[in-house]
Coordinates of C-alpha atoms in Angstrom, one line a residue:
M1 CA -13.5 16.1 27.0
N2 CA -9.9 16.2 28.0
A3 CA -7.6 14.2 25.7
V4 CA -5.6 12.7 28.6
V5 CA -8.8 11.2 30.1
I6 CA -9.8 9.6 26.9
L7 CA -6.3 8.1 26.4
L8 CA -5.5 7.0 30.0
V9 CA -8.9 5.5 30.6
G10 CA -8.8 3.7 27.2
I11 CA -5.3 2.2 27.9
A12 CA -6.4 1.1 31.3
V13 CA -9.4 -0.8 29.9
L14 CA -7.2 -2.4 27.2
I15 CA -4.7 -3.6 29.8
L16 CA -7.4 -5.1 31.9
G17 CA -8.8 -6.8 28.9
Y18 CA -5.5 -8.4 28.2
L19 CA -4.9 -9.5 31.7
F20 CA -8.3 -11.0 32.3
Y21 CA -10.0 -11.8 29.0
G22 CA -6.9 -12.6 26.9
R23 CA -5.5 -15.0 29.6
W24 CA -8.8 -16.6 30.1
L25 CA -9.0 -17.3 26.3
A26 CA -5.6 -19.0 26.3
K27 CA -6.7 -21.3 29.1
Q28 CA -10.0 -22.1 27.4
W29 CA -8.4 -23.1 24.1
G30 CA -5.5 -25.0 25.7
V31 CA -2.5 -23.1 24.5
D32 CA 0.4 -25.4 25.2
E33 CA 4.0 -24.0 25.5
T34 CA 5.5 -27.5 25.3
R35 CA 4.0 -28.2 21.9
V36 CA 6.3 -28.0 18.8
T37 CA 5.3 -25.1 16.6
P38 CA 5.2 -25.2 12.7
S39 CA 8.3 -23.0 12.6
H40 CA 10.3 -25.7 14.1
E41 CA 8.5 -28.8 12.8
L42 CA 8.6 -27.5 9.1
E43 CA 11.6 -25.2 9.3
D44 CA 12.8 -24.5 5.8
G45 CA 14.9 -21.4 6.1
K46 CA 12.5 -19.5 3.8
D47 CA 8.9 -19.3 5.0
Y48 CA 9.1 -21.4 8.2
V49 CA 11.7 -19.7 10.3
P50 CA 11.5 -19.4 14.1
A51 CA 11.7 -15.8 15.3
K52 CA 12.4 -14.3 18.7
A53 CA 9.2 -12.9 20.3
P54 CA 10.2 -9.2 20.0
V55 CA 11.1 -9.7 16.4
L56 CA 8.0 -11.5 15.5
M57 CA 5.9 -8.9 17.4
G58 CA 7.6 -6.2 15.2
H59 CA 6.6 -8.1 12.1
H60 CA 3.1 -8.9 13.2
F61 CA 2.3 -5.4 14.4
S62 CA 3.9 -3.6 11.5
S63 CA 2.0 -5.7 9.1
I64 CA -1.5 -5.3 10.7
A65 CA -1.1 -1.7 11.5
G66 CA -0.4 0.1 8.3
A67 CA -2.6 3.2 8.1
G68 CA -5.7 1.5 9.2
P69 CA -5.9 2.5 12.9
I70 CA -5.2 6.1 11.8
N71 CA -7.6 6.4 8.9
G72 CA -10.6 4.6 10.4
P73 CA -11.1 6.5 13.7
I74 CA -10.3 9.9 12.1
Q75 CA -13.0 9.4 9.4
A76 CA -15.5 7.8 11.9
A77 CA -15.0 10.7 14.3
V78 CA -17.9 12.5 12.5
F79 CA -20.2 10.5 14.8
G80 CA -18.5 11.9 17.9
W81 CA -15.8 10.7 20.3
V82 CA -18.1 8.4 22.4
P83 CA -19.1 6.0 19.6
V84 CA -15.6 5.8 18.4
M85 CA -14.1 5.1 21.8
L86 CA -16.7 2.6 22.8
W87 CA -16.3 0.6 19.6
V88 CA -12.6 0.7 19.7
L89 CA -12.5 -0.7 23.3
I90 CA -15.4 -3.1 23.1
G91 CA -14.6 -4.2 19.6
G92 CA -10.9 -4.4 20.3
I93 CA -11.1 -6.6 23.4
F94 CA -14.1 -8.8 22.5
F95 CA -14.1 -8.8 18.8
G96 CA -10.8 -7.9 17.1
A97 CA -8.3 -9.4 19.6
V98 CA -10.3 -12.6 19.9
H99 CA -10.4 -12.8 16.1
D100 CA -6.6 -12.3 15.7
F101 CA -5.6 -14.6 18.5
G102 CA -8.0 -17.3 17.4
A103 CA -6.8 -17.1 13.7
L104 CA -3.1 -17.4 14.8
F105 CA -3.8 -20.3 17.2
A106 CA -5.9 -22.2 14.7
S107 CA -3.2 -21.7 12.0
I108 CA -0.5 -23.0 14.4
R109 CA -2.6 -26.2 14.9
H110 CA -2.8 -26.5 11.1
K111 CA 0.9 -26.6 10.2
G112 CA 1.0 -22.8 9.8
Q113 CA -1.5 -22.9 6.9
S114 CA -4.1 -20.2 6.2
I115 CA -7.6 -19.8 7.6
G116 CA -8.7 -21.5 4.3
E117 CA -7.2 -24.7 5.5
V118 CA -8.9 -24.4 8.8
I119 CA -12.2 -24.0 7.0
A120 CA -11.5 -27.1 4.8
S121 CA -10.9 -29.3 7.9
S122 CA -13.9 -27.8 9.8
I123 CA -16.6 -27.0 7.2
S124 CA -15.8 -28.2 3.7
V125 CA -13.4 -28.1 0.8
R126 CA -15.9 -26.1 -1.2
A127 CA -16.0 -23.5 1.5
K128 CA -12.2 -23.4 1.6
K129 CA -12.0 -22.6 -2.1
L130 CA -14.7 -19.8 -1.9
F131 CA -12.8 -18.3 1.1
I132 CA -9.5 -18.4 -0.7
I133 CA -10.8 -16.8 -3.9
F134 CA -12.4 -14.0 -1.8
S135 CA -9.2 -13.5 0.3
Y136 CA -7.0 -13.5 -2.8
L137 CA -9.1 -10.9 -4.6
T138 CA -9.1 -8.8 -1.4
L139 CA -5.3 -9.0 -1.2
I140 CA -5.0 -8.0 -4.8
L141 CA -7.0 -4.9 -4.0
V142 CA -4.7 -4.2 -0.9
V143 CA -1.6 -4.6 -3.1
A144 CA -3.0 -2.2 -5.7
A145 CA -4.0 0.4 -3.1
F146 CA -0.8 0.3 -1.0
A147 CA 1.4 0.3 -4.0
S148 CA -0.4 3.4 -5.2
I149 CA -0.1 5.0 -1.8
V150 CA 3.6 4.3 -1.6
A151 CA 4.2 5.5 -5.1
G152 CA 2.3 8.6 -4.2
T153 CA 4.5 9.4 -1.2
F154 CA 7.6 8.9 -3.3
N155 CA 6.6 10.6 -6.6
A156 CA 8.0 13.9 -7.9
T157 CA 5.8 16.9 -8.9
Y158 CA 5.9 18.3 -12.4
D159 CA 4.4 21.6 -13.6
A160 CA 2.0 22.0 -16.6
N161 CA 5.0 22.0 -19.0
G162 CA 6.4 18.8 -17.6
V163 CA 9.2 20.5 -15.8
L164 CA 10.2 19.1 -12.4
D165 CA 9.2 21.2 -9.4
V166 CA 12.1 20.4 -7.0
A167 CA 10.7 22.4 -4.1
A168 CA 7.2 20.7 -4.2
S169 CA 8.9 17.3 -4.6
A170 CA 11.5 17.6 -1.8
S171 CA 9.5 15.9 0.9
H172 CA 8.5 13.0 -1.3
A173 CA 12.1 12.6 -2.4
T174 CA 13.1 12.6 1.3
T175 CA 10.7 9.8 2.1
A176 CA 11.8 7.8 -0.9
M177 CA 15.5 8.2 0.1
I178 CA 15.0 7.2 3.7
S179 CA 12.9 4.2 2.7
I180 CA 15.6 2.9 0.3
M181 CA 18.2 3.3 3.0
F182 CA 16.0 1.7 5.6
I183 CA 15.8 -1.6 3.4
V184 CA 19.5 -1.7 3.2
V185 CA 19.8 -1.4 7.0
A186 CA 17.2 -4.1 7.5
I187 CA 19.1 -6.6 5.3
A188 CA 22.4 -5.9 7.2
F189 CA 20.5 -6.3 10.5
G190 CA 19.1 -9.7 9.4
F191 CA 22.5 -10.9 8.2
F192 CA 24.2 -10.1 11.5
V193 CA 21.5 -11.4 13.8
Y194 CA 20.6 -14.6 11.9
R195 CA 23.8 -15.6 10.2
K196 CA 26.4 -14.1 12.6
N197 CA 24.5 -14.7 15.7
A198 CA 24.9 -11.1 16.9
S199 CA 23.2 -10.0 20.1
L200 CA 19.6 -8.9 19.4
L201 CA 19.9 -6.2 22.0
I202 CA 23.1 -4.7 20.7
S203 CA 22.1 -5.0 17.0
T204 CA 18.8 -3.3 17.9
V205 CA 20.5 -0.3 19.5
I206 CA 22.8 0.0 16.6
G207 CA 20.0 -0.5 14.1
V208 CA 17.8 2.2 15.6
A209 CA 20.8 4.6 15.7
V210 CA 21.5 4.0 12.0
I211 CA 17.9 4.6 11.2
V212 CA 18.1 7.9 12.9
I213 CA 21.3 8.7 10.8
C214 CA 19.4 7.6 7.7
M215 CA 16.7 10.1 8.5
V216 CA 19.1 12.9 8.9
I217 CA 20.8 12.0 5.6
G218 CA 17.5 11.7 3.8
M219 CA 16.3 15.1 4.9
N220 CA 19.5 16.7 3.6
F221 CA 20.3 14.5 0.6
H222 CA 17.5 13.1 -1.6
P223 CA 18.6 13.2 -5.3
I224 CA 16.0 10.7 -6.7
Y225 CA 13.0 12.3 -8.4
L226 CA 10.8 10.0 -10.3
S227 CA 7.2 10.0 -11.5
S228 CA 4.5 8.0 -9.7
K229 CA 4.2 5.5 -12.6
T230 CA 7.9 4.9 -12.5
W231 CA 7.8 4.2 -8.8
M232 CA 4.8 1.9 -9.3
Y233 CA 7.0 -0.3 -11.5
I234 CA 9.9 -0.1 -9.0
V235 CA 7.6 -1.0 -6.1
G236 CA 6.4 -4.0 -8.2
V237 CA 9.9 -5.3 -8.6
Y238 CA 10.6 -4.7 -5.0
I239 CA 7.6 -6.7 -3.7
L240 CA 8.3 -9.4 -6.2
I241 CA 11.8 -9.9 -4.7
A242 CA 10.8 -9.3 -1.1
S243 CA 7.9 -11.8 -1.2
I244 CA 10.0 -14.7 -2.3
T245 CA 13.2 -14.2 -0.4
P246 CA 13.6 -16.0 2.9
V247 CA 11.9 -14.1 5.7
W248 CA 15.0 -13.7 7.7
I249 CA 16.7 -11.6 4.9
L250 CA 14.2 -8.8 4.8
L251 CA 10.7 -9.4 6.2
Q252 CA 11.7 -10.1 9.8
P253 CA 14.4 -7.6 10.3
R254 CA 12.7 -4.8 8.3
D255 CA 9.3 -5.1 10.2
Y256 CA 11.1 -5.4 13.5
L257 CA 13.0 -2.3 13.0
S258 CA 9.9 -0.6 11.5
S259 CA 8.1 -1.3 14.7
F260 CA 10.5 1.1 16.5
L261 CA 9.3 3.9 14.2
L262 CA 5.8 3.2 15.5
Y263 CA 6.9 2.9 19.1
A264 CA 8.6 6.3 18.7
M265 CA 5.5 7.7 17.0
M266 CA 3.3 6.5 19.9
A267 CA 5.8 7.8 22.5
L268 CA 5.8 11.2 21.0
A269 CA 2.0 11.1 20.9
L270 CA 1.8 10.3 24.5
I271 CA 4.2 13.2 25.3
G272 CA 2.1 15.6 23.2
I273 CA -1.2 14.5 24.6
I274 CA -0.2 14.3 28.3
G275 CA 2.0 17.4 28.1
S276 CA -0.5 19.6 26.4
H277 CA -3.6 17.9 27.9
P278 CA -5.9 19.8 25.7
T279 CA -9.7 19.9 25.9
L280 CA -11.0 18.5 22.7
D281 CA -13.5 20.4 20.6
I282 CA -15.1 17.2 19.2
P283 CA -18.6 16.6 20.4
A284 CA -19.4 13.4 22.4
F285 CA -22.1 12.5 19.9
T286 CA -23.2 14.1 16.7
G287 CA -26.1 12.0 15.6
F288 CA -27.0 8.7 13.9
V289 CA -26.3 10.1 10.4
D290 CA -23.1 11.9 9.2
T291 CA -24.1 15.3 8.3
I292 CA -20.6 16.9 8.8
A293 CA -18.9 15.1 5.8
P294 CA -15.5 16.9 5.9
T295 CA -14.5 15.1 2.7
G296 CA -17.6 16.3 0.9
S297 CA -19.2 12.8 1.0
S298 CA -21.3 11.5 3.9
L299 CA -20.5 8.2 5.5
G300 CA -24.3 7.7 5.9
A301 CA -25.9 6.1 9.0
L302 CA -23.9 5.2 12.0
F303 CA -25.0 1.7 11.5
P304 CA -23.2 0.1 9.7
A305 CA -20.8 2.9 8.8
L306 CA -19.0 3.1 12.2
F307 CA -18.2 -0.6 12.3
V308 CA -17.1 -0.7 8.7
T309 CA -15.1 2.6 8.7
I310 CA -13.0 2.1 11.9
A311 CA -11.9 -1.5 10.8
C312 CA -8.3 -2.0 11.9
G313 CA -8.9 0.1 15.1
A314 CA -11.4 -2.5 16.4
I315 CA -11.4 -5.6 14.1
S316 CA -10.1 -6.3 10.7
G317 CA -10.2 -9.4 8.5
F318 CA -6.8 -8.7 7.1
H319 CA -5.4 -9.5 10.5
S320 CA -6.5 -13.1 10.2
L321 CA -4.6 -13.4 6.9
V322 CA -1.4 -12.0 8.5
G323 CA -1.7 -14.2 11.6
S324 CA -2.4 -17.4 9.6
G325 CA -0.1 -16.4 6.8
T326 CA 3.3 -15.2 7.9
T327 CA 3.1 -14.9 11.8
S328 CA 2.1 -18.5 12.3
K329 CA 5.1 -19.8 10.3
Q330 CA 7.5 -17.9 12.5
L331 CA 6.1 -18.3 16.0
N332 CA 8.7 -19.9 18.3
N333 CA 6.4 -21.0 21.1
E334 CA 2.6 -21.2 21.5
K335 CA 2.6 -19.1 24.7
E336 CA 3.8 -16.2 22.5
A337 CA 0.6 -16.2 20.5
L338 CA -1.3 -14.3 23.3
P339 CA 1.1 -11.2 23.5
I340 CA 1.7 -11.1 19.7
A341 CA -1.8 -11.6 18.5
Y342 CA -4.1 -10.5 21.3
G343 CA -1.7 -8.0 22.6
G344 CA -0.8 -6.7 19.2
M345 CA -4.4 -5.9 18.4
L346 CA -4.8 -4.0 21.7
I347 CA -1.8 -1.9 20.9
E348 CA -3.4 -1.1 17.7
C349 CA -6.5 0.0 19.6
A350 CA -4.3 2.3 21.7
L351 CA -3.1 3.9 18.3
A352 CA -6.8 4.3 17.3
L353 CA -7.4 6.3 20.5
I354 CA -4.4 8.4 19.8
S355 CA -5.8 9.1 16.3
L356 CA -9.1 10.2 17.9
C357 CA -7.2 12.6 20.2
A358 CA -5.5 14.0 17.1
V359 CA -8.6 14.7 15.1
G360 CA -10.3 16.0 18.2
F361 CA -7.6 18.6 18.6
V362 CA -8.0 20.0 15.2
W363 CA -11.8 19.3 15.0
K364 CA -13.0 22.8 14.1
D365 CA -10.8 22.9 11.0
Y366 CA -11.5 19.3 10.2
A367 CA -15.3 19.6 10.5
N368 CA -15.5 22.8 8.6
F369 CA -13.2 21.8 5.8
A370 CA -15.9 20.8 3.2
A371 CA -17.3 24.3 3.5
T372 CA -14.2 26.4 3.8
G373 CA -11.5 24.4 1.8
A374 CA -7.9 24.6 3.0
T375 CA -7.5 26.1 6.4
E376 CA -4.6 27.6 8.2
S377 CA -3.7 24.4 10.0
L378 CA -5.0 21.7 7.6
S379 CA -3.9 21.5 4.0
S380 CA -6.3 18.7 3.4
V381 CA -8.4 16.2 5.4
S382 CA -6.3 13.2 4.4
P383 CA -6.3 11.2 7.7
T384 CA -2.5 11.2 7.6
V385 CA -2.4 15.0 7.4
V386 CA -5.0 15.4 10.2
F387 CA -3.1 12.9 12.4
A388 CA 0.3 14.4 11.9
T389 CA -1.0 18.0 12.2
G390 CA -2.9 17.3 15.4
L391 CA -0.1 15.5 17.2
S392 CA 2.6 17.9 15.9
R393 CA 0.7 20.9 17.2
M394 CA 0.4 19.3 20.7
L395 CA 4.2 18.6 20.6
Q396 CA 4.7 22.2 19.6
I397 CA 2.8 23.4 22.6
V398 CA 4.8 21.2 25.0
C399 CA 8.1 22.6 23.5
G400 CA 7.2 26.2 23.8
N401 CA 5.5 26.7 20.5
S402 CA 8.7 25.9 18.6
D403 CA 8.1 25.8 14.8
K404 CA 11.2 23.6 14.4
V405 CA 9.6 21.0 16.7
Y406 CA 6.4 21.1 14.7
T407 CA 8.3 20.6 11.4
V408 CA 10.4 17.7 12.6
A409 CA 7.5 16.0 14.4
Y410 CA 5.3 16.3 11.3
S411 CA 8.0 14.9 9.0
L412 CA 8.5 11.9 11.4
L413 CA 4.8 11.2 11.7
T414 CA 4.2 11.1 7.9
L415 CA 7.4 9.1 7.3
T416 CA 6.3 6.5 9.8
V417 CA 2.8 6.2 8.2
S418 CA 4.5 5.8 4.8
A419 CA 6.9 3.1 6.2
F420 CA 4.0 1.1 7.5
C421 CA 2.2 1.2 4.2
L422 CA 5.3 -0.2 2.5
T423 CA 5.5 -3.0 5.3
S424 CA 1.8 -3.9 4.8
L425 CA 2.3 -4.0 1.0
D426 CA 5.0 -6.7 0.8
T427 CA 3.4 -8.7 3.6
A428 CA 0.1 -8.6 1.6
T429 CA 2.0 -9.8 -1.5
R430 CA 3.4 -12.7 0.4
L431 CA 0.1 -13.6 1.9
A432 CA -1.5 -13.5 -1.6
R433 CA 1.2 -15.9 -2.8
Y434 CA 0.3 -18.3 0.0
M435 CA -3.4 -18.1 -0.8
F436 CA -2.7 -18.7 -4.6
Q437 CA -0.6 -21.7 -3.7
E438 CA -3.1 -23.1 -1.2
F439 CA -5.9 -22.9 -3.8
W440 CA -4.5 -25.7 -5.9
L441 CA -3.8 -28.0 -2.9
E442 CA -6.1 -30.6 -1.4
P443 CA -6.4 -30.7 2.4
G444 CA -3.2 -32.0 3.9
Q445 CA -1.2 -31.5 0.6
T446 CA 2.0 -29.4 0.3
T447 CA 3.6 -28.0 -2.8
D448 CA 5.9 -30.9 -2.9
D449 CA 2.9 -33.3 -3.4
V450 CA 1.4 -31.9 -6.6
T451 CA 2.5 -32.5 -10.3
G452 CA 1.7 -31.1 -13.7
Y453 CA 0.1 -27.6 -14.0
K454 CA -0.4 -27.5 -10.3
K455 CA 3.3 -27.8 -9.8
V456 CA 3.9 -24.7 -12.0
L457 CA 1.2 -22.7 -10.4
T458 CA 2.2 -23.4 -6.9
N459 CA 5.8 -22.5 -7.6
P460 CA 6.6 -19.5 -5.3
F461 CA 8.1 -17.3 -8.1
V462 CA 5.1 -18.0 -10.6
A463 CA 2.5 -17.4 -7.8
T464 CA 4.1 -14.2 -6.7
L465 CA 4.6 -13.0 -10.3
I466 CA 0.9 -13.4 -11.1
T467 CA 0.0 -11.6 -7.9
V468 CA 2.3 -8.6 -8.5
V469 CA 1.3 -8.3 -12.2
L470 CA -2.4 -8.3 -11.2
G471 CA -1.9 -5.9 -8.2
I472 CA 0.3 -3.3 -10.0
A473 CA -1.9 -3.3 -13.2
L474 CA -5.0 -2.7 -11.1
G475 CA -3.1 0.0 -9.2
L476 CA -2.2 1.8 -12.5
T477 CA -5.6 1.5 -14.0
G478 CA -8.1 2.4 -11.2
Y479 CA -8.3 0.4 -8.1
A480 CA -9.9 3.5 -6.5
K481 CA -13.1 2.8 -8.5
I482 CA -13.8 -0.4 -6.4
W483 CA -12.0 0.7 -3.2
A484 CA -15.3 1.7 -1.6
L485 CA -16.1 -2.0 -1.4
F486 CA -12.9 -2.9 0.5
G487 CA -14.3 -1.8 4.0
A488 CA -17.2 -4.2 3.7
A489 CA -15.1 -6.9 2.1
N490 CA -12.5 -6.6 5.0
Q491 CA -15.2 -6.9 7.7
L492 CA -16.7 -9.9 5.8
L493 CA -13.3 -11.5 6.0
A494 CA -13.4 -10.9 9.7
A495 CA -16.8 -12.5 10.1
L496 CA -15.6 -15.5 8.1
G497 CA -12.4 -15.7 10.2
L498 CA -14.5 -15.8 13.3
L499 CA -16.7 -18.5 11.8
A500 CA -13.7 -20.6 10.8
V501 CA -12.2 -20.6 14.2
A502 CA -15.6 -21.2 15.9
T503 CA -16.2 -24.3 13.8
W504 CA -12.7 -25.6 14.4
L505 CA -12.9 -25.2 18.2
G506 CA -16.3 -26.9 18.2
K507 CA -14.8 -29.7 16.2
I508 CA -12.0 -30.3 18.7
G509 CA -14.3 -30.0 21.7
K510 CA -13.1 -26.6 22.9
N511 CA -15.2 -23.6 24.1
N512 CA -16.2 -21.5 21.1
K513 CA -19.0 -19.4 22.5
M514 CA -16.9 -16.3 22.6
F515 CA -17.0 -16.2 18.8
L516 CA -20.7 -16.5 18.2
I517 CA -21.8 -13.0 19.0
P518 CA -18.9 -11.3 17.2
M519 CA -19.5 -13.5 14.2
A520 CA -23.2 -12.9 14.0
F521 CA -22.7 -9.1 14.5
M522 CA -20.0 -8.8 11.9
L523 CA -22.1 -10.7 9.4
I524 CA -25.0 -8.4 10.0
V525 CA -22.8 -5.3 9.6
T526 CA -21.3 -6.7 6.4
L527 CA -24.5 -7.6 4.8
T528 CA -26.2 -4.3 5.7
S529 CA -23.2 -2.3 4.3
L530 CA -23.2 -4.4 1.1
F531 CA -27.0 -4.0 0.6
F532 CA -26.6 -0.3 0.9
T533 CA -23.7 -0.3 -1.6
L534 CA -25.7 -2.4 -4.0
K535 CA -28.7 -0.1 -3.7
S536 CA -26.6 3.1 -4.4
N537 CA -24.9 1.6 -7.4
L538 CA -28.2 0.3 -8.8
T539 CA -29.4 4.0 -8.4
G540 CA -26.3 5.0 -10.4
I541 CA -27.1 2.5 -13.1
M542 CA -30.6 3.8 -13.4
A543 CA -29.3 7.4 -13.7
G544 CA -27.0 6.4 -16.5
G545 CA -24.4 8.9 -17.8
E546 CA -20.6 8.9 -17.7
G547 CA -19.0 6.2 -15.5
V548 CA -22.0 4.0 -15.6
M549 CA -19.7 1.0 -16.2
W550 CA -18.1 1.3 -12.8
F551 CA -21.6 1.3 -11.2
Y552 CA -22.2 -2.1 -12.9
I553 CA -18.9 -3.5 -11.8
R554 CA -19.4 -2.3 -8.1
A555 CA -23.0 -3.6 -8.2
I556 CA -21.9 -7.0 -9.4
L557 CA -19.1 -7.3 -6.9
A558 CA -21.3 -6.3 -4.1
A559 CA -23.9 -8.9 -5.1
L560 CA -21.2 -11.5 -5.3
L561 CA -19.9 -10.7 -1.9
I562 CA -23.5 -10.9 -0.5
I563 CA -23.9 -14.4 -2.1
L564 CA -20.6 -15.5 -0.7
A565 CA -21.3 -14.3 2.8
I566 CA -24.7 -16.0 2.8
V567 CA -23.4 -19.3 1.4
L568 CA -20.4 -19.6 3.8
A569 CA -22.6 -18.5 6.7
I570 CA -25.2 -21.2 6.0
E571 CA -22.4 -23.9 5.7
G572 CA -20.8 -22.7 8.9
I573 CA -24.0 -22.5 10.8
R574 CA -25.0 -25.9 9.8
T575 CA -21.6 -27.2 10.9
L576 CA -22.0 -25.5 14.3
A577 CA -25.5 -26.9 14.7
A578 CA -24.3 -30.4 13.9
Q579 CA -21.5 -30.1 16.4
K580 CA -23.9 -28.9 19.1
K581 CA -26.3 -31.8 18.3
A582 CA -23.3 -34.3 18.4
G583 CA -22.2 -32.8 21.8
K584 CA -25.6 -33.3 23.3

């Protein structure tokens, strides 16, 4: 199949989905542009700060994207391009975008509070507590993983004698240097736009130009060489500060400027794909079980692996936490919820299709990697390497097979992925702080209403410090041992988000039928995946041997997630049934 056909057909379908289904949803739910949003009603100059639509789109998209729409489709490509493309399009339009839009809209109507508060008002306070505990633990895992990823892209390499290998560390030092300068630029951007009322357009042009200059400087001057452990501590301090400072100082401007890196990356991808218009080697369908296993470990059966693996490229529970955590507190007008939430998800679907084209272009090397080891074009089957290699080679063809073009494009693509991991990291930390604070509050309460130990625990600094210590500690000691559960946990979060919005819409008498099939499907996917995980870890326990403790831990966590899913599903279904009976 030609890559141009896959990409253009996919983008056309996504645009039609936005124009027809997205707008229909806004009418069904009663989006009201005259209604005052929480960012104005509760404006505090810290968390509740109205943002211009392009700025908020930058924040929201930067936060939900991360490496998800790149990793998932590339890994799931072992089932063929047809299953991946179908799920990205169908899942994105009818599952993921509905989930994201609904979560943001429900949060706006609940004073910008999380999905947990929506659950408390629609189902029960107990359900809220369970949801927040689950969400908080998931976010701790995200903080641990993304902190480790960022530290891994910054760290220096040492030889067996502990001597710094400057040549091997240069690319990481470059990424670290550019990232540090980028933060400084973002702070300056926020100061001039929000405190000096500088023109957003002029500031954006200058900001993007300065970022380009920073990249040039970083590629030629990168004197900071630190170990991964040292970077973990530095990242911990950074996210502690970034997550308690007012959003206009760093979060809004940095995410807005970061989005231009992603736009540039997608523009380069379009040029590469359309300009080289390659016929992809990837099969349309490889079978119902992953027998290719480029990483050396099979994903297993297409169901549920496809729907758990692709995640952010079609639907992701993490998005509901972003929408109801930070985005809802900055939305200037309700009418902007549609392009930011629904539209933002569809842009992510487009990125997932680009990732599919990238892996399809290097498919032979990717599919044979487990058997042959490193190939001429791929140094590893890390999704970031596959993504950057595939697109850079396409751009190289467009530009007359220039090696310089390949090198520059590869560096830009890997830098962009790293930048978005950092963006998602401190957004996740801020979200975890919100969740921790909300856990101690009764429905309708704010942090100003509590006293005693609750006053201490809901203090922003205390809540953030606890979150950072737990996340960094887990990152240093072995988050990877339980990361395999994250895919199922994330999709369970999506199912619960769909359930929460469905019950709330039913409570206020609005059409919620568009949530029922996605909710039921994601619950079935999640429970199936968790049962498989539980079974495999019980087998590991029976086998015994080294590392058996982690089999116990994963089995216990999988069992707890299954129980949580069943309990919340039963409560939610009872609520929906009662609403239907009352309606009749």
